[in-house]
Every structure is written in C-alpha cells, then in structure tokens.
Amino acid sequence: MPLSKTATFFIALMMLAPAAMAEEQAGTPDFESGVAAFGEGDLDAARAHFERARDAGLSSPSLLYNLGVVYFRLGQHDSSEAVFRELLDSPHAPLARYNLGLVTKARGQDEAARQWFELAAGPDSPEEVRALARRQLDQTGPGQFGAITGSGYLSAAGGYDDNIAGTPDDASSNESGGFADLLAAGRVNVGSEAFGLHGVAYSRQYPGNTEFDNSYLSAGASWLSAFDAGELTSTLSLAGSWFGGDALEREVRLEAFYRPDHCPFTSLASGIDCSISGSVSSIQGGSDFSAYDGEMLRLGTSASKSVGSWLFSGRYQLEFNDRADLAAGEEYFSVSPLRNLVSAEARYYVSRRLSVSARGDIRHSRYRDDYRLVSGTDVVSERRSDNRLRGVFLAEYRLAGSWLVLAEWSMLNNRSTIDRYDYSRREVMVGIEAGF
C-alpha cells in the first residue's frame, strides 16, 4: 500500500473521512513505521514512532490525526483531545470537530459530544464529514448513544516455578514444578461507552502439584464520567477465588479510578499521564479459610511517560487489611498486614514488532498483631514484618494482527522478621496473547 494511502489508514476505527487527507504527504521513517505499527495493532509502538516524528519537527495534519487516534485507542483521551484541538484553526477543522465528538462521547460526556457532532454536520463541512456526523446524531437521543461495543483479551502460557506459592502467597511451599496459565477478560459497553459490563477469568494449573492449583473469577459494572477536569471511572465487582479446589475468598469491591486531563507532574516534564485510585473490599473466606474474613482498603497512584522509543511508568499502592486472623491453640497468626508497594518499569521498543521491558517492585508488610508461635516448650511472641523484592524481565514479539508471543523471567525474594517466612522464588514462562 503506497504511503499516500497509508498516511490515512488510521481512519478505519474512528470512521474518519479519507478524502479530507488524501493529498497529504508525511514521509519520514518514523511516521511510516508508526503507520505500519498501527496497522498491525501495536498501539504503543505506533505512539512511540509518531511522538518521535513530532519531536523531530514533523507537524503535518496526517501525523496529528494519526497521533490523536492512537491516543484515543490507548484510552488517553486528554492527549487525544489536545492533538485534535490543534487542528481547529486549520482547513481540516470539520474533521477535527468530528473527532472531538468521538473523544467526548468515549468520556461519557454525551451533551458535549452532541455539540461537536452538530458543528461537524454544519454547512461548512465536506459532505463526507457531514454524513458521518449526521450518522452519530441519528444514533442519539438526548444524552444517549445506542451502540453496543466490546473488547477482549486472551492469554495462554506455560512455564516452570521453582518454589510454588502456598496460601497466602507470601508463604513458601518448597515444591517445584511446571504450570499452565489461562487468562481471559472482556468488556461490553451498553448504551454508551460510559457504561460497561466486564468479566475476568484466570486459572493456573500445576499438573504435578494439583493441591496448589488456583483460579479466579470476577464480574462487574463500571461507569465513566467527567469529573473536575478529568475522567472518573467507578466500578462495582464481585469476585471469587479458589485454591487447591477449595473456595478461598469471596470479595465485593467498590473502586474509583481518576485520570486528570492535565497531570500535576507536567510542570516537571510534558507528556506525563497519571492517575489515582482507591478501592474498598468486603471479603469472606471459604470454609477452610475463615481467617481471611474482613475488609481491605487500597489507595494508589501511577504515572507514565514516553520518551522516544522508551516508555517509563511507576506506581505506589497503600493497602490496609482488617481480617479475622487465626488462633490455633496457643498459637496466633495475623493475616492483617499494612502494606506499601512501590514499582517501576521501563519498556524499550526495539522495532515495531519487538519490545523488551524490565520491572521491579518492593513491598513492605507490617502485620497488625504479634504472632505467637510454639518453639519447643516455649511460646514466642513476635511482630512480623516482611520486605519483598521482585524483578521481572519480559520480551514480546508481535505476530500478524493483534497476536504476540512473550517470554518472561521473574525472581522474588522475601525477607521476614520470622524465619519461617523467608523464601525466594524463580519463574520462567512463555506464552501467546491477543487483544480484540
């Protein structure tokens, strides 16, 4: 496909008008690589190439539209809006207005979306743009969009674990063996992209150690709304987990996730995306795990930034647990830690198909009450405090379409004030995944 046509291939998902940009020439190696990566579904690589082309001085409408669409597909609606607004004073303003309607529609700002579509359907717009805008207006009632859309993710992998985790996951089993993972997730938007139903299913099976098999199911609903110059996603979900075939936990979770249009960190560097989140959970343990009954609260923040072919991200999470804990004769075990987790990741796009990344995190856990442990004829009382270090190295290679293969190696080391909770763990895994 010649460049003069691939320069507008980005229109496929967002239903843009190809004729509006047909004469545009935007030939730089990074732009061409970005278009190719987008066509293969590798949005992160496409973004990196387009941003590098822009940093090198390219500012053509073709580049801006492609970059705006990639931001849109990645859910970075504030960045997408900013790019399309740059074209409002250009000859391509009608098409920019149409795209701003799509962006505000995705945010759940139905009235604002309608206003943008009405402007795009005006007499100064090309007929093809007017037709697209009228189609959007025809699908709407006041504040409603009738389309049903969806997305999904599927991953299958296998590997080897040299110290299979027991329950809880910070306890050592001193067993090793192969495993098989299967993960499926999906979302359906109902009525508008602001409201959706979602589900997640995960299973890890150890063929030689079935007593450590574990699985997880979750289903819920979420609502996206505009809030204080940003996007607020509220989610209610129900989840269940199983360990060794027995019910482990049942969880009801209420969660809020907020992404501001303009991250406070932009005063330090431009192009930073950030978010804050919080959740509260009510948990009921299975018949053999009643010690886990109780509540859990999590608060977190994250930030990410692209620099050329690099993508950097970081996260902090604070977790409070108030569980029933376990008393067994003279012994007492707390399962109510206060945890602080800090993680960082760096990803490098070697090419439009291959990326490599390294991620590390440290988690400090301090348990609420002293443990009481029988040691010989004595009962020893001691407060448990753990420091867990984890490192992950990952390589991903994109195949045709949205499919990719991955190889991952991880190492984990946990050090505790109580010796029985000291352990290390290594995993190697290969697999295949796809988003659709």
CSV table of C-alpha atoms in Angstrom, one decimal:
chain,number,residue,atom,x,y,z
A,1,MET,CA,0.0,0.0,0.0
A,2,PRO,CA,1.6,3.3,-1.0
A,3,LEU,CA,2.4,5.9,1.6
A,4,SER,CA,-0.1,8.4,0.3
A,5,LYS,CA,-2.8,6.0,1.2
A,6,THR,CA,-1.3,4.5,4.4
A,7,ALA,CA,-1.0,8.1,5.7
A,8,THR,CA,-4.8,8.0,6.2
A,9,PHE,CA,-5.2,4.3,7.1
A,10,PHE,CA,-5.8,5.4,10.7
A,11,ILE,CA,-9.4,6.3,9.8
A,12,ALA,CA,-10.6,2.7,9.9
A,13,LEU,CA,-11.6,2.5,13.6
A,14,MET,CA,-12.8,6.1,14.1
A,15,MET,CA,-14.7,6.4,10.8
A,16,LEU,CA,-12.8,9.5,9.6
A,17,ALA,CA,-13.2,10.8,6.1
A,18,PRO,CA,-10.3,9.6,3.9
A,19,ALA,CA,-10.8,12.3,1.2
A,20,ALA,CA,-10.0,15.1,3.7
A,21,MET,CA,-6.4,14.0,3.9
A,22,ALA,CA,-5.8,12.2,0.6
A,23,GLU,CA,-3.3,14.8,-0.7
A,24,GLU,CA,-1.3,14.9,2.5
A,25,GLN,CA,2.3,13.7,2.2
A,26,ALA,CA,4.1,13.0,5.6
A,27,GLY,CA,7.0,10.8,4.6
A,28,THR,CA,9.5,10.3,7.4
A,29,PRO,CA,10.9,6.9,8.5
A,30,ASP,CA,9.3,7.2,12.0
A,31,PHE,CA,5.9,8.3,10.5
A,32,GLU,CA,5.9,5.3,8.1
A,33,SER,CA,6.9,2.9,10.9
A,34,GLY,CA,4.1,4.4,13.1
A,35,VAL,CA,1.5,3.8,10.4
A,36,ALA,CA,2.8,0.2,9.9
A,37,ALA,CA,2.7,-0.5,13.6
A,38,PHE,CA,-0.8,0.9,13.9
A,39,GLY,CA,-2.0,-1.3,11.0
A,40,GLU,CA,-0.7,-4.3,12.9
A,41,GLY,CA,-2.4,-3.3,16.1
A,42,ASP,CA,0.8,-2.4,18.1
A,43,LEU,CA,-0.5,0.9,19.5
A,44,ASP,CA,2.3,1.5,22.0
A,45,ALA,CA,4.9,1.2,19.2
A,46,ALA,CA,2.8,3.4,16.9
A,47,ARG,CA,2.6,6.1,19.6
A,48,ALA,CA,6.4,6.0,20.2
A,49,HIS,CA,7.1,6.4,16.4
A,50,PHE,CA,4.6,9.2,16.0
A,51,GLU,CA,5.9,11.1,19.0
A,52,ARG,CA,9.4,10.7,17.8
A,53,ALA,CA,8.4,12.0,14.4
A,54,ARG,CA,6.8,15.0,16.0
A,55,ASP,CA,9.8,15.7,18.3
A,56,ALA,CA,11.9,15.7,15.1
A,57,GLY,CA,9.8,18.6,13.7
A,58,LEU,CA,7.0,16.9,11.7
A,59,SER,CA,3.7,18.7,12.3
A,60,SER,CA,1.6,17.7,9.3
A,61,PRO,CA,-2.2,17.1,9.7
A,62,SER,CA,-1.6,13.4,8.8
A,63,LEU,CA,0.7,13.0,11.8
A,64,LEU,CA,-1.6,14.9,14.1
A,65,TYR,CA,-4.6,12.8,13.2
A,66,ASN,CA,-2.7,9.5,13.4
A,67,LEU,CA,-1.3,10.5,16.8
A,68,GLY,CA,-4.8,11.6,18.0
A,69,VAL,CA,-6.3,8.2,17.0
A,70,VAL,CA,-3.5,6.3,18.8
A,71,TYR,CA,-4.0,8.3,22.0
A,72,PHE,CA,-7.8,7.6,21.6
A,73,ARG,CA,-7.3,3.8,21.2
A,74,LEU,CA,-4.9,3.8,24.3
A,75,GLY,CA,-7.6,5.5,26.4
A,76,GLN,CA,-5.5,8.7,26.7
A,77,HIS,CA,-8.5,10.9,25.9
A,78,ASP,CA,-6.9,14.1,27.2
A,79,SER,CA,-3.9,13.8,24.9
A,80,SER,CA,-6.2,12.8,22.0
A,81,GLU,CA,-8.3,15.9,22.6
A,82,ALA,CA,-5.3,18.2,22.8
A,83,VAL,CA,-4.0,16.9,19.4
A,84,PHE,CA,-7.3,17.3,17.6
A,85,ARG,CA,-7.8,20.8,19.1
A,86,GLU,CA,-4.5,21.8,17.4
A,87,LEU,CA,-6.3,21.4,14.0
A,88,LEU,CA,-9.4,23.5,14.8
A,89,ASP,CA,-7.7,26.6,13.2
A,90,SER,CA,-6.7,24.6,10.1
A,91,PRO,CA,-8.5,23.7,6.9
A,92,HIS,CA,-9.2,20.4,8.5
A,93,ALA,CA,-11.3,21.8,11.4
A,94,PRO,CA,-14.5,20.0,10.3
A,95,LEU,CA,-12.8,16.6,10.7
A,96,ALA,CA,-11.2,17.7,14.0
A,97,ARG,CA,-14.7,18.6,15.3
A,98,TYR,CA,-16.0,15.2,14.4
A,99,ASN,CA,-13.1,13.5,16.2
A,100,LEU,CA,-13.6,15.7,19.3
A,101,GLY,CA,-17.2,14.4,19.3
A,102,LEU,CA,-15.9,10.8,19.4
A,103,VAL,CA,-13.5,11.7,22.2
A,104,THR,CA,-16.1,13.3,24.4
A,105,LYS,CA,-18.5,10.5,23.6
A,106,ALA,CA,-16.0,8.0,24.9
A,107,ARG,CA,-15.7,10.0,28.1
A,108,GLY,CA,-19.4,9.8,28.6
A,109,GLN,CA,-19.9,13.5,28.0
A,110,ASP,CA,-22.9,12.9,25.8
A,111,GLU,CA,-24.1,16.5,25.5
A,112,ALA,CA,-20.7,17.8,24.7
A,113,ALA,CA,-20.3,15.1,22.1
A,114,ARG,CA,-23.6,16.1,20.5
A,115,GLN,CA,-22.5,19.7,20.2
A,116,TRP,CA,-19.3,18.7,18.4
A,117,PHE,CA,-21.2,16.4,16.0
A,118,GLU,CA,-23.7,19.3,15.3
A,119,LEU,CA,-20.7,21.6,14.4
A,120,ALA,CA,-19.2,18.8,12.2
A,121,ALA,CA,-22.6,18.4,10.5
A,122,GLY,CA,-22.7,22.1,9.6
A,123,PRO,CA,-22.8,23.6,6.1
A,124,ASP,CA,-19.0,24.4,6.1
A,125,SER,CA,-18.0,20.8,6.4
A,126,PRO,CA,-17.3,18.4,3.5
A,127,GLU,CA,-20.2,16.2,2.6
A,128,GLU,CA,-18.4,13.0,3.8
A,129,VAL,CA,-17.8,14.5,7.2
A,130,ARG,CA,-21.3,15.8,7.4
A,131,ALA,CA,-22.6,12.3,6.6
A,132,LEU,CA,-20.5,10.8,9.4
A,133,ALA,CA,-21.6,13.4,11.9
A,134,ARG,CA,-25.3,13.0,11.0
A,135,ARG,CA,-25.0,9.3,11.5
A,136,GLN,CA,-23.7,9.9,15.0
A,137,LEU,CA,-26.6,12.3,15.7
A,138,ASP,CA,-29.1,9.9,14.3
A,139,GLN,CA,-27.9,7.2,16.8
A,140,THR,CA,-28.5,9.5,19.8
A,141,GLY,CA,-31.3,10.6,21.9
A,142,PRO,CA,-30.8,13.4,24.4
A,143,GLY,CA,-27.7,12.2,26.3
A,144,GLN,CA,-27.9,8.6,24.9
A,145,PHE,CA,-25.8,6.6,22.5
A,146,GLY,CA,-27.3,3.3,21.3
A,147,ALA,CA,-24.3,1.4,20.0
A,148,ILE,CA,-23.1,-1.7,21.8
A,149,THR,CA,-19.4,-2.2,21.6
A,150,GLY,CA,-16.9,-4.5,23.3
A,151,SER,CA,-13.3,-5.6,23.6
A,152,GLY,CA,-11.5,-8.6,24.9
A,153,TYR,CA,-8.1,-10.1,25.8
A,154,LEU,CA,-6.9,-13.7,25.8
A,155,SER,CA,-3.6,-15.2,27.1
A,156,ALA,CA,-2.3,-18.7,27.3
A,157,ALA,CA,1.2,-19.6,28.8
A,158,GLY,CA,3.2,-22.3,30.3
A,159,GLY,CA,6.3,-22.3,32.5
A,160,TYR,CA,8.3,-23.6,35.5
A,161,ASP,CA,8.1,-22.4,39.1
A,162,ASP,CA,11.0,-23.4,41.4
A,163,ASN,CA,9.1,-22.6,44.7
A,164,ILE,CA,5.3,-22.9,44.2
A,165,ALA,CA,3.4,-20.4,46.4
A,166,GLY,CA,1.2,-21.6,49.1
A,167,THR,CA,-1.6,-19.6,50.7
A,168,PRO,CA,-1.1,-16.8,51.5
A,169,ASP,CA,1.2,-16.0,48.6
A,170,ASP,CA,4.0,-14.8,51.0
A,171,ALA,CA,4.4,-18.4,52.3
A,172,SER,CA,6.9,-20.9,50.9
A,173,SER,CA,5.8,-24.4,49.8
A,174,ASN,CA,9.3,-25.8,49.0
A,175,GLU,CA,7.7,-27.5,46.0
A,176,SER,CA,8.6,-27.0,42.3
A,177,GLY,CA,7.0,-27.9,39.0
A,178,GLY,CA,5.6,-26.9,35.7
A,179,PHE,CA,2.4,-24.9,35.3
A,180,ALA,CA,-0.1,-23.7,32.7
A,181,ASP,CA,-1.8,-20.3,32.8
A,182,LEU,CA,-5.0,-19.2,31.1
A,183,LEU,CA,-6.4,-15.7,31.3
A,184,ALA,CA,-9.5,-14.2,29.6
A,185,ALA,CA,-11.0,-10.8,30.0
A,186,GLY,CA,-13.8,-8.9,28.3
A,187,ARG,CA,-15.9,-5.8,28.4
A,188,VAL,CA,-19.2,-4.8,26.8
A,189,ASN,CA,-20.3,-1.2,26.6
A,190,VAL,CA,-24.1,-0.9,27.0
A,191,GLY,CA,-25.9,2.2,25.8
A,192,SER,CA,-22.8,4.3,25.6
A,193,GLU,CA,-19.1,3.8,26.1
A,194,ALA,CA,-19.5,5.4,29.6
A,195,PHE,CA,-21.3,2.3,31.0
A,196,GLY,CA,-19.9,-1.2,30.7
A,197,LEU,CA,-20.1,-4.8,32.0
A,198,HIS,CA,-16.8,-6.7,32.4
A,199,GLY,CA,-15.5,-10.1,33.4
A,200,VAL,CA,-12.2,-11.8,34.1
A,201,ALA,CA,-11.3,-15.5,34.4
A,202,TYR,CA,-7.9,-16.8,35.4
A,203,SER,CA,-6.6,-20.2,36.1
A,204,ARG,CA,-3.1,-21.6,37.0
A,205,GLN,CA,-2.8,-25.4,37.0
A,206,TYR,CA,0.2,-27.4,38.3
A,207,PRO,CA,-0.1,-30.9,36.7
A,208,GLY,CA,2.3,-32.4,39.2
A,209,ASN,CA,1.1,-30.5,42.2
A,210,THR,CA,-2.7,-30.1,41.9
A,211,GLU,CA,-3.0,-29.1,45.6
A,212,PHE,CA,-1.6,-25.7,44.6
A,213,ASP,CA,-3.9,-25.1,41.6
A,214,ASN,CA,-5.6,-21.7,41.8
A,215,SER,CA,-8.3,-19.9,39.9
A,216,TYR,CA,-10.1,-16.5,40.0
A,217,LEU,CA,-13.4,-15.2,38.5
A,218,SER,CA,-14.7,-11.7,38.6
A,219,ALA,CA,-17.7,-9.8,37.1
A,220,GLY,CA,-18.9,-6.3,37.5
A,221,ALA,CA,-20.1,-3.0,36.1
A,222,SER,CA,-18.3,0.4,35.6
A,223,TRP,CA,-19.4,3.9,34.8
A,224,LEU,CA,-17.2,6.6,33.2
A,225,SER,CA,-18.0,10.2,33.9
A,226,ALA,CA,-16.4,13.6,33.6
A,227,PHE,CA,-15.2,14.9,37.0
A,228,ASP,CA,-13.1,18.0,37.9
A,229,ALA,CA,-11.3,18.3,34.5
A,230,GLY,CA,-10.7,14.6,34.2
A,231,GLU,CA,-12.3,11.2,33.9
A,232,LEU,CA,-13.6,9.2,36.8
A,233,THR,CA,-14.4,5.5,36.5
A,234,SER,CA,-16.5,3.9,39.2
A,235,THR,CA,-16.6,0.1,39.4
A,236,LEU,CA,-18.6,-2.4,41.4
A,237,SER,CA,-17.4,-6.0,41.1
A,238,LEU,CA,-17.9,-9.4,42.6
A,239,ALA,CA,-15.1,-11.9,42.7
A,240,GLY,CA,-14.3,-15.4,43.9
A,241,SER,CA,-11.0,-17.3,44.2
A,242,TRP,CA,-10.2,-21.0,44.7
A,243,PHE,CA,-7.0,-22.7,46.0
A,244,GLY,CA,-6.4,-26.5,45.6
A,245,GLY,CA,-10.1,-26.9,44.6
A,246,ASP,CA,-11.4,-25.3,47.7
A,247,ALA,CA,-13.1,-21.9,48.0
A,248,LEU,CA,-10.5,-19.3,49.2
A,249,GLU,CA,-12.3,-15.9,49.2
A,250,ARG,CA,-15.4,-14.2,48.1
A,251,GLU,CA,-15.0,-10.4,47.5
A,252,VAL,CA,-17.3,-7.5,46.9
A,253,ARG,CA,-15.3,-4.5,45.7
A,254,LEU,CA,-16.1,-0.8,45.1
A,255,GLU,CA,-13.4,1.0,43.2
A,256,ALA,CA,-12.8,4.5,41.8
A,257,PHE,CA,-10.1,5.4,39.3
A,258,TYR,CA,-9.5,9.1,38.3
A,259,ARG,CA,-7.3,10.3,35.4
A,260,PRO,CA,-6.9,14.1,35.2
A,261,ASP,CA,-6.8,15.8,31.9
A,262,HIS,CA,-3.6,17.6,32.9
A,263,CYS,CA,-1.3,15.7,35.2
A,264,PRO,CA,0.2,17.9,38.1
A,265,PHE,CA,3.7,16.5,37.1
A,266,THR,CA,3.6,18.3,33.7
A,267,SER,CA,5.3,21.2,35.4
A,268,LEU,CA,8.3,18.9,35.7
A,269,ALA,CA,8.0,17.3,32.2
A,270,SER,CA,5.4,17.4,29.5
A,271,GLY,CA,3.5,14.4,28.2
A,272,ILE,CA,3.1,12.6,31.6
A,273,ASP,CA,-0.1,10.6,32.1
A,274,CYS,CA,-1.1,9.9,35.7
A,275,SER,CA,-3.9,8.6,37.8
A,276,ILE,CA,-5.1,8.0,41.3
A,277,SER,CA,-7.3,5.1,42.5
A,278,GLY,CA,-8.9,3.7,45.6
A,279,SER,CA,-11.0,0.6,46.5
A,280,VAL,CA,-12.7,-0.9,49.5
A,281,SER,CA,-13.5,-4.6,49.7
A,282,SER,CA,-15.6,-6.8,51.9
A,283,ILE,CA,-14.1,-10.3,51.9
A,284,GLN,CA,-15.4,-13.6,53.2
A,285,GLY,CA,-13.1,-16.6,53.4
A,286,GLY,CA,-14.0,-20.1,52.4
A,287,SER,CA,-14.9,-22.8,55.0
A,288,ASP,CA,-11.2,-23.6,55.5
A,289,PHE,CA,-10.0,-20.0,55.2
A,290,SER,CA,-12.2,-18.1,57.7
A,291,ALA,CA,-9.1,-16.2,58.9
A,292,TYR,CA,-9.4,-14.1,55.8
A,293,ASP,CA,-12.9,-12.7,56.7
A,294,GLY,CA,-12.8,-8.9,56.9
A,295,GLU,CA,-12.1,-5.8,54.9
A,296,MET,CA,-9.4,-4.4,52.7
A,297,LEU,CA,-8.7,-0.8,51.6
A,298,ARG,CA,-6.3,0.2,48.8
A,299,LEU,CA,-5.1,3.6,47.7
A,300,GLY,CA,-2.8,4.1,44.8
A,301,THR,CA,-1.3,6.5,42.2
A,302,SER,CA,0.6,5.9,39.0
A,303,ALA,CA,2.3,7.8,36.2
A,304,SER,CA,3.8,7.1,32.8
A,305,LYS,CA,5.7,8.9,30.1
A,306,SER,CA,7.0,8.1,26.6
A,307,VAL,CA,10.5,9.3,25.6
A,308,GLY,CA,11.3,8.3,22.0
A,309,SER,CA,11.3,4.5,21.9
A,310,TRP,CA,11.1,4.2,25.7
A,311,LEU,CA,8.0,4.0,27.9
A,312,PHE,CA,8.6,4.6,31.6
A,313,SER,CA,6.0,4.0,34.3
A,314,GLY,CA,5.8,3.9,38.1
A,315,ARG,CA,3.2,3.1,40.7
A,316,TYR,CA,2.6,3.4,44.5
A,317,GLN,CA,0.0,1.5,46.5
A,318,LEU,CA,-1.0,1.6,50.1
A,319,GLU,CA,-3.1,-1.4,51.5
A,320,PHE,CA,-4.9,-1.8,54.8
A,321,ASN,CA,-6.2,-5.1,55.9
A,322,ASP,CA,-8.6,-5.8,58.8
A,323,ARG,CA,-9.1,-9.6,58.8
A,324,ALA,CA,-10.3,-12.1,61.4
A,325,ASP,CA,-6.8,-13.7,61.8
A,326,LEU,CA,-6.2,-17.2,63.1
A,327,ALA,CA,-5.9,-18.6,66.6
A,328,ALA,CA,-4.9,-22.2,66.9
A,329,GLY,CA,-4.4,-23.5,70.5
A,330,GLU,CA,-1.6,-21.4,72.0
A,331,GLU,CA,-0.5,-20.1,68.5
A,332,TYR,CA,-1.8,-16.9,66.8
A,333,PHE,CA,-1.3,-15.8,63.2
A,334,SER,CA,-2.1,-12.4,61.9
A,335,VAL,CA,-3.3,-12.1,58.2
A,336,SER,CA,-4.0,-8.3,58.6
A,337,PRO,CA,-0.9,-6.5,57.1
A,338,LEU,CA,-0.4,-2.8,56.4
A,339,ARG,CA,1.5,-2.8,53.1
A,340,ASN,CA,3.4,-0.3,51.0
A,341,LEU,CA,4.2,-1.2,47.4
A,342,VAL,CA,6.5,0.8,45.0
A,343,SER,CA,7.1,-0.4,41.5
A,344,ALA,CA,8.8,1.0,38.3
A,345,GLU,CA,9.0,-0.3,34.7
A,346,ALA,CA,11.0,0.6,31.6
A,347,ARG,CA,9.9,-0.7,28.2
A,348,TYR,CA,12.0,-0.3,25.0
A,349,TYR,CA,10.6,-0.7,21.5
A,350,VAL,CA,13.5,-2.4,19.6
A,351,SER,CA,11.4,-2.3,16.4
A,352,ARG,CA,7.7,-2.1,15.6
A,353,ARG,CA,7.4,-5.8,16.4
A,354,LEU,CA,9.8,-6.4,19.3
A,355,SER,CA,9.8,-4.8,22.7
A,356,VAL,CA,11.7,-5.6,25.9
A,357,SER,CA,11.0,-4.4,29.4
A,358,ALA,CA,12.2,-4.6,33.0
A,359,ARG,CA,10.1,-4.1,36.0
A,360,GLY,CA,10.9,-4.1,39.7
A,361,ASP,CA,9.0,-3.6,42.9
A,362,ILE,CA,9.5,-3.6,46.6
A,363,ARG,CA,6.7,-4.3,49.1
A,364,HIS,CA,6.9,-3.7,52.8
A,365,SER,CA,4.3,-5.5,55.0
A,366,ARG,CA,3.9,-5.0,58.8
A,367,TYR,CA,1.3,-7.2,60.5
A,368,ARG,CA,-1.2,-5.7,62.9
A,369,ASP,CA,-0.7,-8.0,65.9
A,370,ASP,CA,2.1,-10.1,67.3
A,371,TYR,CA,2.4,-13.7,66.2
A,372,ARG,CA,2.5,-16.3,69.0
A,373,LEU,CA,4.5,-19.4,67.9
A,374,VAL,CA,5.3,-22.6,69.8
A,375,SER,CA,9.1,-23.1,70.0
A,376,GLY,CA,10.0,-26.3,71.9
A,377,THR,CA,8.3,-25.8,75.3
A,378,ASP,CA,8.0,-22.1,75.0
A,379,VAL,CA,5.6,-19.7,73.3
A,380,VAL,CA,7.4,-17.0,71.4
A,381,SER,CA,5.7,-13.7,70.7
A,382,GLU,CA,7.0,-11.5,67.8
A,383,ARG,CA,5.7,-8.9,65.4
A,384,ARG,CA,6.0,-9.9,61.8
A,385,SER,CA,7.5,-7.5,59.2
A,386,ASP,CA,8.4,-8.5,55.7
A,387,ASN,CA,10.3,-6.9,52.8
A,388,ARG,CA,9.6,-8.5,49.4
A,389,LEU,CA,11.8,-7.7,46.3
A,390,ARG,CA,10.6,-8.7,42.9
A,391,GLY,CA,12.2,-8.3,39.4
A,392,VAL,CA,10.7,-9.2,36.0
A,393,PHE,CA,12.2,-9.3,32.6
A,394,LEU,CA,9.9,-9.6,29.6
A,395,ALA,CA,10.2,-9.8,25.8
A,396,GLU,CA,7.3,-9.5,23.4
A,397,TYR,CA,7.2,-10.1,19.7
A,398,ARG,CA,4.2,-9.2,17.7
A,399,LEU,CA,2.9,-11.6,15.1
A,400,ALA,CA,0.2,-10.9,12.5
A,401,GLY,CA,-2.7,-8.8,13.6
A,402,SER,CA,-3.1,-8.4,17.4
A,403,TRP,CA,-1.3,-11.7,18.4
A,404,LEU,CA,2.0,-11.7,20.1
A,405,VAL,CA,4.3,-14.1,21.8
A,406,LEU,CA,6.0,-13.4,25.1
A,407,ALA,CA,8.9,-14.8,27.2
A,408,GLU,CA,9.2,-13.8,30.9
A,409,TRP,CA,11.6,-14.5,33.7
A,410,SER,CA,10.9,-13.3,37.2
A,411,MET,CA,12.7,-13.6,40.6
A,412,LEU,CA,11.3,-12.9,44.0
A,413,ASN,CA,12.9,-12.7,47.4
A,414,ASN,CA,11.0,-12.3,50.7
A,415,ARG,CA,12.8,-11.5,54.0
A,416,SER,CA,10.8,-11.6,57.2
A,417,THR,CA,11.5,-11.0,60.9
A,418,ILE,CA,10.1,-14.5,61.4
A,419,ASP,CA,12.4,-17.0,59.8
A,420,ARG,CA,9.7,-19.4,58.6
A,421,TYR,CA,8.5,-16.7,56.1
A,422,ASP,CA,11.9,-16.2,54.5
A,423,TYR,CA,11.9,-17.6,50.9
A,424,SER,CA,12.9,-17.0,47.3
A,425,ARG,CA,11.2,-17.9,44.1
A,426,ARG,CA,12.1,-18.1,40.3
A,427,GLU,CA,9.7,-18.5,37.4
A,428,VAL,CA,10.2,-18.8,33.7
A,429,MET,CA,7.2,-18.6,31.3
A,430,VAL,CA,6.5,-18.4,27.5
A,431,GLY,CA,3.1,-17.8,26.0
A,432,ILE,CA,0.8,-16.1,23.4
A,433,GLU,CA,-1.7,-13.4,23.9
A,434,ALA,CA,-4.1,-11.2,21.8
A,435,GLY,CA,-6.4,-8.2,22.3
A,436,PHE,CA,-9.5,-7.9,20.2
